[in-house]
Amino acid sequence: MSDPTANSTTPHLLDLPPLTAARFARIEDKVAALIRTRCDVVTMQGEALLPLEACIRSAVRPGSTALNIITGPYGETFGGWLRSCGAEVVTISAPFTGAVDPQKVADVLRQHPAIDFVSLVHAEAATGNTNPVAEIGSVVREHGALLMLDAVASVGAEPLLTDEWGVDLCVIGGQKAIAGPAGVSLASISARAWERIGANEQAPRRSYLSLLDWKERWIEGGRTALPHAPAQLEMLALEQAVDRIDAEGLDSVITRHRAATAAARAGVRALGGLTPYVVRDEDAAPAATTLRAPEGGDAREIVAAALAMDATVPLQAATGTLTKEMIRVNHYGRAADRSVVTASLLALAGGLRALGVSVDVEAAAVAAGEAWDAVIAC
């Protein structure tokens, strides 16, 4: 029988000293600096859907009116949570091929003065689009509503100025551009949001979804005693991921993601057979590039053929109603790399050729390289 202690990595993972409250608080502070906030940060031991639901159920009271902006599948999820809280939900649905227009948000807010909560996704990795949060935040703040932002796919990939943009509830996860763990996520909470949550009699208490429990037991206690056993491995991995971004420089990390998007989009346009799903370059999310399959083609077949050429590339077909028409190139985190984008284009070319689609591999490689260099040079 093999010795269970023979694996040299075991002591590094299982025999760590306990994570102290002081270390936990320092990690929170590092994340707060990353997302440019001086507000309270609550760390939740789970994937980012946990704090997203917690924010909605804490801040939205029965009988209120909420505006839900949908530019992808996560926005659709938020609508269900808002309704289950007893809110009347006003919806703005933008095409998944682009971003929401801030003027449309302003118009809807004027038409519905009772709106006191707005939910928005910054960047949708699932659909490859990103929204102009600074402009939307301005009109939401002028209206007086709270703004909740899902920044899971944008943090580390593009600028995220939480306080400057007037974001009251900003939720991030570590598994995409930060290149960290998926099992821990965080929400920054403004003083305005805390006031609203404290006044909501339906806000979760003594619950895994309770932000108020965290506030009372952790923040108001001076962050000196953890209210539960922390997810130690995930917290340490998150700290290392944030430290690695700090070492590289946040601006450099953002530039890598911008270059990956530009290269992927330029390469695909030159390749032939596929087209960018998000029409305008300025609406394209830096974390992932979505592509439209050829007329009559099936994205799942193209991805399968591409992965048969190179199983290491970050390609996948979309899910749900888009599964047949959309391909995703997930160039976030360490995959925001020139070689990864090039390999993805080559695999797509091989997959398309295997299905009888004519492509120009050389033109794609040249276009991608030129686009990458142009972004890096700026």
CSV table of C-alpha atoms in Angstrom, one decimal, residues 13-230:
chain,number,residue,atom,x,y,z
A,13,LEU,CA,-1.4,22.1,1.8
A,14,LEU,CA,-2.5,20.2,4.9
A,15,ASP,CA,-0.1,21.2,7.7
A,16,LEU,CA,-0.3,25.0,7.5
A,17,PRO,CA,-0.5,27.1,10.6
A,18,PRO,CA,-4.0,28.5,11.3
A,19,LEU,CA,-5.0,31.6,9.3
A,20,THR,CA,-5.2,34.4,11.8
A,21,ALA,CA,-7.7,37.2,11.9
A,22,ALA,CA,-5.0,39.7,11.3
A,23,ARG,CA,-3.9,37.9,8.1
A,24,PHE,CA,-7.5,37.5,6.9
A,25,ALA,CA,-8.0,41.3,7.4
A,26,ARG,CA,-4.8,42.1,5.5
A,27,ILE,CA,-6.0,40.0,2.5
A,28,GLU,CA,-9.3,41.9,2.6
A,29,ASP,CA,-7.3,45.2,2.6
A,30,LYS,CA,-5.3,44.1,-0.4
A,31,VAL,CA,-8.4,43.3,-2.4
A,32,ALA,CA,-10.0,46.6,-1.4
A,33,ALA,CA,-6.9,48.4,-2.8
A,34,LEU,CA,-7.2,46.3,-6.0
A,35,ILE,CA,-10.8,47.4,-6.6
A,36,ARG,CA,-10.1,51.0,-5.5
A,37,THR,CA,-12.5,51.2,-2.5
A,38,ARG,CA,-12.3,52.5,1.0
A,39,CYS,CA,-15.6,50.9,1.9
A,40,ASP,CA,-16.1,47.8,4.0
A,41,VAL,CA,-15.2,44.6,2.3
A,42,VAL,CA,-17.0,41.3,3.2
A,43,THR,CA,-15.3,38.0,2.3
A,44,MET,CA,-17.6,35.1,1.7
A,45,GLN,CA,-16.5,31.5,1.6
A,46,GLY,CA,-18.0,30.4,-1.8
A,47,GLU,CA,-18.2,31.2,-5.5
A,48,ALA,CA,-19.3,34.7,-6.4
A,49,LEU,CA,-23.0,33.8,-6.8
A,50,LEU,CA,-23.0,33.7,-3.0
A,51,PRO,CA,-22.3,37.4,-2.3
A,52,LEU,CA,-24.3,38.4,-5.4
A,53,GLU,CA,-27.4,36.8,-4.0
A,54,ALA,CA,-26.5,38.1,-0.5
A,55,CYS,CA,-26.3,41.7,-1.8
A,56,ILE,CA,-29.7,41.5,-3.5
A,57,ARG,CA,-31.5,39.7,-0.6
A,58,SER,CA,-30.0,42.1,1.9
A,59,ALA,CA,-30.6,45.4,0.1
A,60,VAL,CA,-33.9,44.8,-1.7
A,61,ARG,CA,-37.1,45.0,0.4
A,62,PRO,CA,-40.6,43.9,-0.4
A,63,GLY,CA,-42.6,46.5,-2.3
A,64,SER,CA,-39.6,48.3,-3.7
A,65,THR,CA,-38.8,48.9,-7.3
A,66,ALA,CA,-35.6,47.6,-8.9
A,67,LEU,CA,-34.0,48.1,-12.3
A,68,ASN,CA,-32.2,45.0,-13.6
A,69,ILE,CA,-30.0,45.6,-16.6
A,70,ILE,CA,-29.5,42.4,-18.7
A,71,THR,CA,-26.6,42.0,-21.1
A,72,GLY,CA,-26.0,38.3,-20.5
A,73,PRO,CA,-27.1,35.3,-18.5
A,74,TYR,CA,-26.1,36.6,-15.1
A,75,GLY,CA,-28.4,39.6,-15.4
A,76,GLU,CA,-31.2,37.2,-16.1
A,77,THR,CA,-30.4,35.4,-12.8
A,78,PHE,CA,-30.5,38.6,-10.8
A,79,GLY,CA,-34.1,39.3,-12.1
A,80,GLY,CA,-35.3,36.1,-10.5
A,81,TRP,CA,-33.7,37.0,-7.1
A,82,LEU,CA,-35.1,40.5,-7.2
A,83,ARG,CA,-38.7,39.2,-7.8
A,84,SER,CA,-38.3,36.6,-5.0
A,85,CYS,CA,-37.5,39.5,-2.7
A,86,GLY,CA,-40.9,41.0,-3.4
A,87,ALA,CA,-39.6,43.8,-5.6
A,88,GLU,CA,-41.2,45.1,-8.8
A,89,VAL,CA,-38.6,44.7,-11.4
A,90,VAL,CA,-38.1,47.0,-14.4
A,91,THR,CA,-35.9,45.5,-17.0
A,92,ILE,CA,-33.5,46.8,-19.6
A,93,SER,CA,-32.4,44.1,-22.0
A,94,ALA,CA,-29.5,45.0,-24.4
A,95,PRO,CA,-28.5,42.7,-27.3
A,96,PHE,CA,-25.7,40.4,-26.3
A,97,THR,CA,-23.8,41.7,-29.2
A,98,GLY,CA,-23.0,45.0,-27.4
A,99,ALA,CA,-23.3,47.1,-24.3
A,100,VAL,CA,-26.2,48.9,-22.6
A,101,ASP,CA,-26.6,52.6,-23.5
A,102,PRO,CA,-26.3,54.9,-20.4
A,103,GLN,CA,-28.9,57.2,-21.9
A,104,LYS,CA,-31.4,54.4,-21.9
A,105,VAL,CA,-30.7,53.8,-18.3
A,106,ALA,CA,-31.2,57.5,-17.5
A,107,ASP,CA,-34.5,57.5,-19.5
A,108,VAL,CA,-35.9,54.5,-17.6
A,109,LEU,CA,-34.9,56.0,-14.3
A,110,ARG,CA,-36.9,59.2,-15.1
A,111,GLN,CA,-39.9,57.1,-16.2
A,112,HIS,CA,-39.8,55.1,-12.9
A,113,PRO,CA,-38.9,57.5,-10.1
A,114,ALA,CA,-39.5,54.8,-7.5
A,115,ILE,CA,-36.5,52.7,-8.6
A,116,ASP,CA,-34.1,52.5,-5.6
A,117,PHE,CA,-31.9,49.6,-6.6
A,118,VAL,CA,-30.0,48.9,-9.9
A,119,SER,CA,-28.2,45.7,-10.7
A,120,LEU,CA,-25.6,45.5,-13.5
A,121,VAL,CA,-22.9,43.2,-14.8
A,122,HIS,CA,-19.7,45.0,-15.6
A,123,ALA,CA,-18.4,42.4,-18.1
A,124,GLU,CA,-20.1,39.2,-19.2
A,125,ALA,CA,-17.6,36.5,-19.9
A,126,ALA,CA,-20.4,34.3,-21.1
A,127,THR,CA,-21.3,36.8,-23.9
A,128,GLY,CA,-18.1,38.7,-24.2
A,129,ASN,CA,-19.5,42.2,-23.8
A,130,THR,CA,-18.7,44.9,-21.3
A,131,ASN,CA,-20.7,47.9,-20.0
A,132,PRO,CA,-19.8,51.5,-19.4
A,133,VAL,CA,-20.1,51.5,-15.6
A,134,ALA,CA,-18.7,55.0,-15.0
A,135,GLU,CA,-21.5,56.6,-17.1
A,136,ILE,CA,-24.2,54.3,-15.8
A,137,GLY,CA,-23.0,54.9,-12.2
A,138,SER,CA,-23.3,58.6,-12.7
A,139,VAL,CA,-26.9,58.5,-13.7
A,140,VAL,CA,-27.8,56.0,-11.0
A,141,ARG,CA,-26.2,58.1,-8.3
A,142,GLU,CA,-28.0,61.2,-9.6
A,143,HIS,CA,-31.3,59.3,-9.4
A,144,GLY,CA,-30.5,58.3,-5.8
A,145,ALA,CA,-30.6,54.5,-6.2
A,146,LEU,CA,-28.1,52.0,-5.0
A,147,LEU,CA,-25.9,50.4,-7.7
A,148,MET,CA,-24.9,46.7,-7.4
A,149,LEU,CA,-22.1,45.7,-9.8
A,150,ASP,CA,-21.1,42.1,-10.7
A,151,ALA,CA,-17.4,42.7,-11.5
A,152,VAL,CA,-16.3,39.1,-11.4
A,153,ALA,CA,-15.2,39.0,-15.0
A,154,SER,CA,-13.8,42.5,-15.1
A,155,VAL,CA,-11.6,42.9,-12.0
A,156,GLY,CA,-8.0,42.7,-13.1
A,157,ALA,CA,-9.0,42.7,-16.8
A,158,GLU,CA,-10.1,46.3,-17.1
A,159,PRO,CA,-10.3,49.4,-14.9
A,160,LEU,CA,-12.6,49.0,-11.9
A,161,LEU,CA,-12.9,52.3,-9.8
A,162,THR,CA,-15.5,51.2,-7.3
A,163,ASP,CA,-15.8,54.4,-5.2
A,164,GLU,CA,-15.2,56.8,-8.0
A,165,TRP,CA,-18.0,55.3,-10.1
A,166,GLY,CA,-20.5,55.3,-7.2
A,167,VAL,CA,-20.8,51.6,-6.9
A,168,ASP,CA,-22.5,50.7,-3.6
A,169,LEU,CA,-22.2,46.9,-3.8
A,170,CYS,CA,-19.3,45.6,-5.8
A,171,VAL,CA,-18.9,41.8,-6.1
A,172,ILE,CA,-15.7,40.1,-7.3
A,173,GLY,CA,-14.4,36.6,-7.6
A,174,GLY,CA,-10.8,35.5,-8.0
A,175,GLN,CA,-11.1,32.8,-10.7
A,176,LYS,CA,-10.9,34.9,-13.9
A,177,ALA,CA,-8.5,37.7,-14.6
A,178,ILE,CA,-7.1,37.7,-11.1
A,179,ALA,CA,-6.0,34.1,-11.8
A,180,GLY,CA,-6.9,33.0,-8.3
A,181,PRO,CA,-9.3,30.6,-6.6
A,182,ALA,CA,-13.0,30.1,-7.3
A,183,GLY,CA,-14.0,29.2,-3.7
A,184,VAL,CA,-13.8,32.6,-2.1
A,185,SER,CA,-15.4,35.9,-3.2
A,186,LEU,CA,-15.9,39.4,-1.9
A,187,ALA,CA,-18.3,42.3,-1.8
A,188,SER,CA,-17.5,45.9,-1.0
A,189,ILE,CA,-20.4,47.7,0.7
A,190,SER,CA,-20.8,51.5,0.9
A,191,ALA,CA,-22.2,53.4,3.9
A,192,ARG,CA,-25.4,54.0,1.8
A,193,ALA,CA,-25.8,50.3,1.2
A,194,TRP,CA,-25.3,49.4,4.9
A,195,GLU,CA,-28.0,52.0,5.8
A,196,ARG,CA,-30.4,50.4,3.4
A,197,ILE,CA,-29.6,46.9,4.5
A,198,GLY,CA,-29.9,47.8,8.2
A,199,ALA,CA,-33.4,49.2,7.5
A,200,ASN,CA,-34.6,46.1,5.6
A,201,GLU,CA,-36.5,43.8,8.0
A,202,GLN,CA,-36.3,41.0,5.4
A,203,ALA,CA,-32.4,41.1,5.2
A,204,PRO,CA,-31.0,37.7,6.0
A,205,ARG,CA,-29.9,37.1,9.6
A,206,ARG,CA,-28.2,34.1,11.1
A,207,SER,CA,-27.8,32.9,7.5
A,208,TYR,CA,-24.9,32.1,5.1
A,209,LEU,CA,-26.4,34.9,3.0
A,210,SER,CA,-26.3,37.5,5.9
A,211,LEU,CA,-24.1,40.5,5.3
A,212,LEU,CA,-25.4,42.0,8.6
A,213,ASP,CA,-24.0,39.0,10.5
A,214,TRP,CA,-20.6,39.7,9.0
A,215,LYS,CA,-20.9,43.4,9.8
A,216,GLU,CA,-21.8,42.8,13.5
A,217,ARG,CA,-19.5,39.9,14.2
A,218,TRP,CA,-16.4,40.9,12.1
A,219,ILE,CA,-16.3,44.5,11.0
A,220,GLU,CA,-17.8,46.1,14.1
A,221,GLY,CA,-15.6,43.9,16.2
A,222,GLY,CA,-12.6,45.5,14.7
A,223,ARG,CA,-11.8,42.4,12.6
A,224,THR,CA,-10.0,40.9,15.5
A,225,ALA,CA,-11.8,37.5,15.8
A,226,LEU,CA,-13.1,35.5,12.9
A,227,PRO,CA,-16.7,34.4,13.2
A,228,HIS,CA,-16.0,31.0,11.7
A,229,ALA,CA,-13.2,28.8,10.5
A,230,PRO,CA,-11.8,30.4,7.4
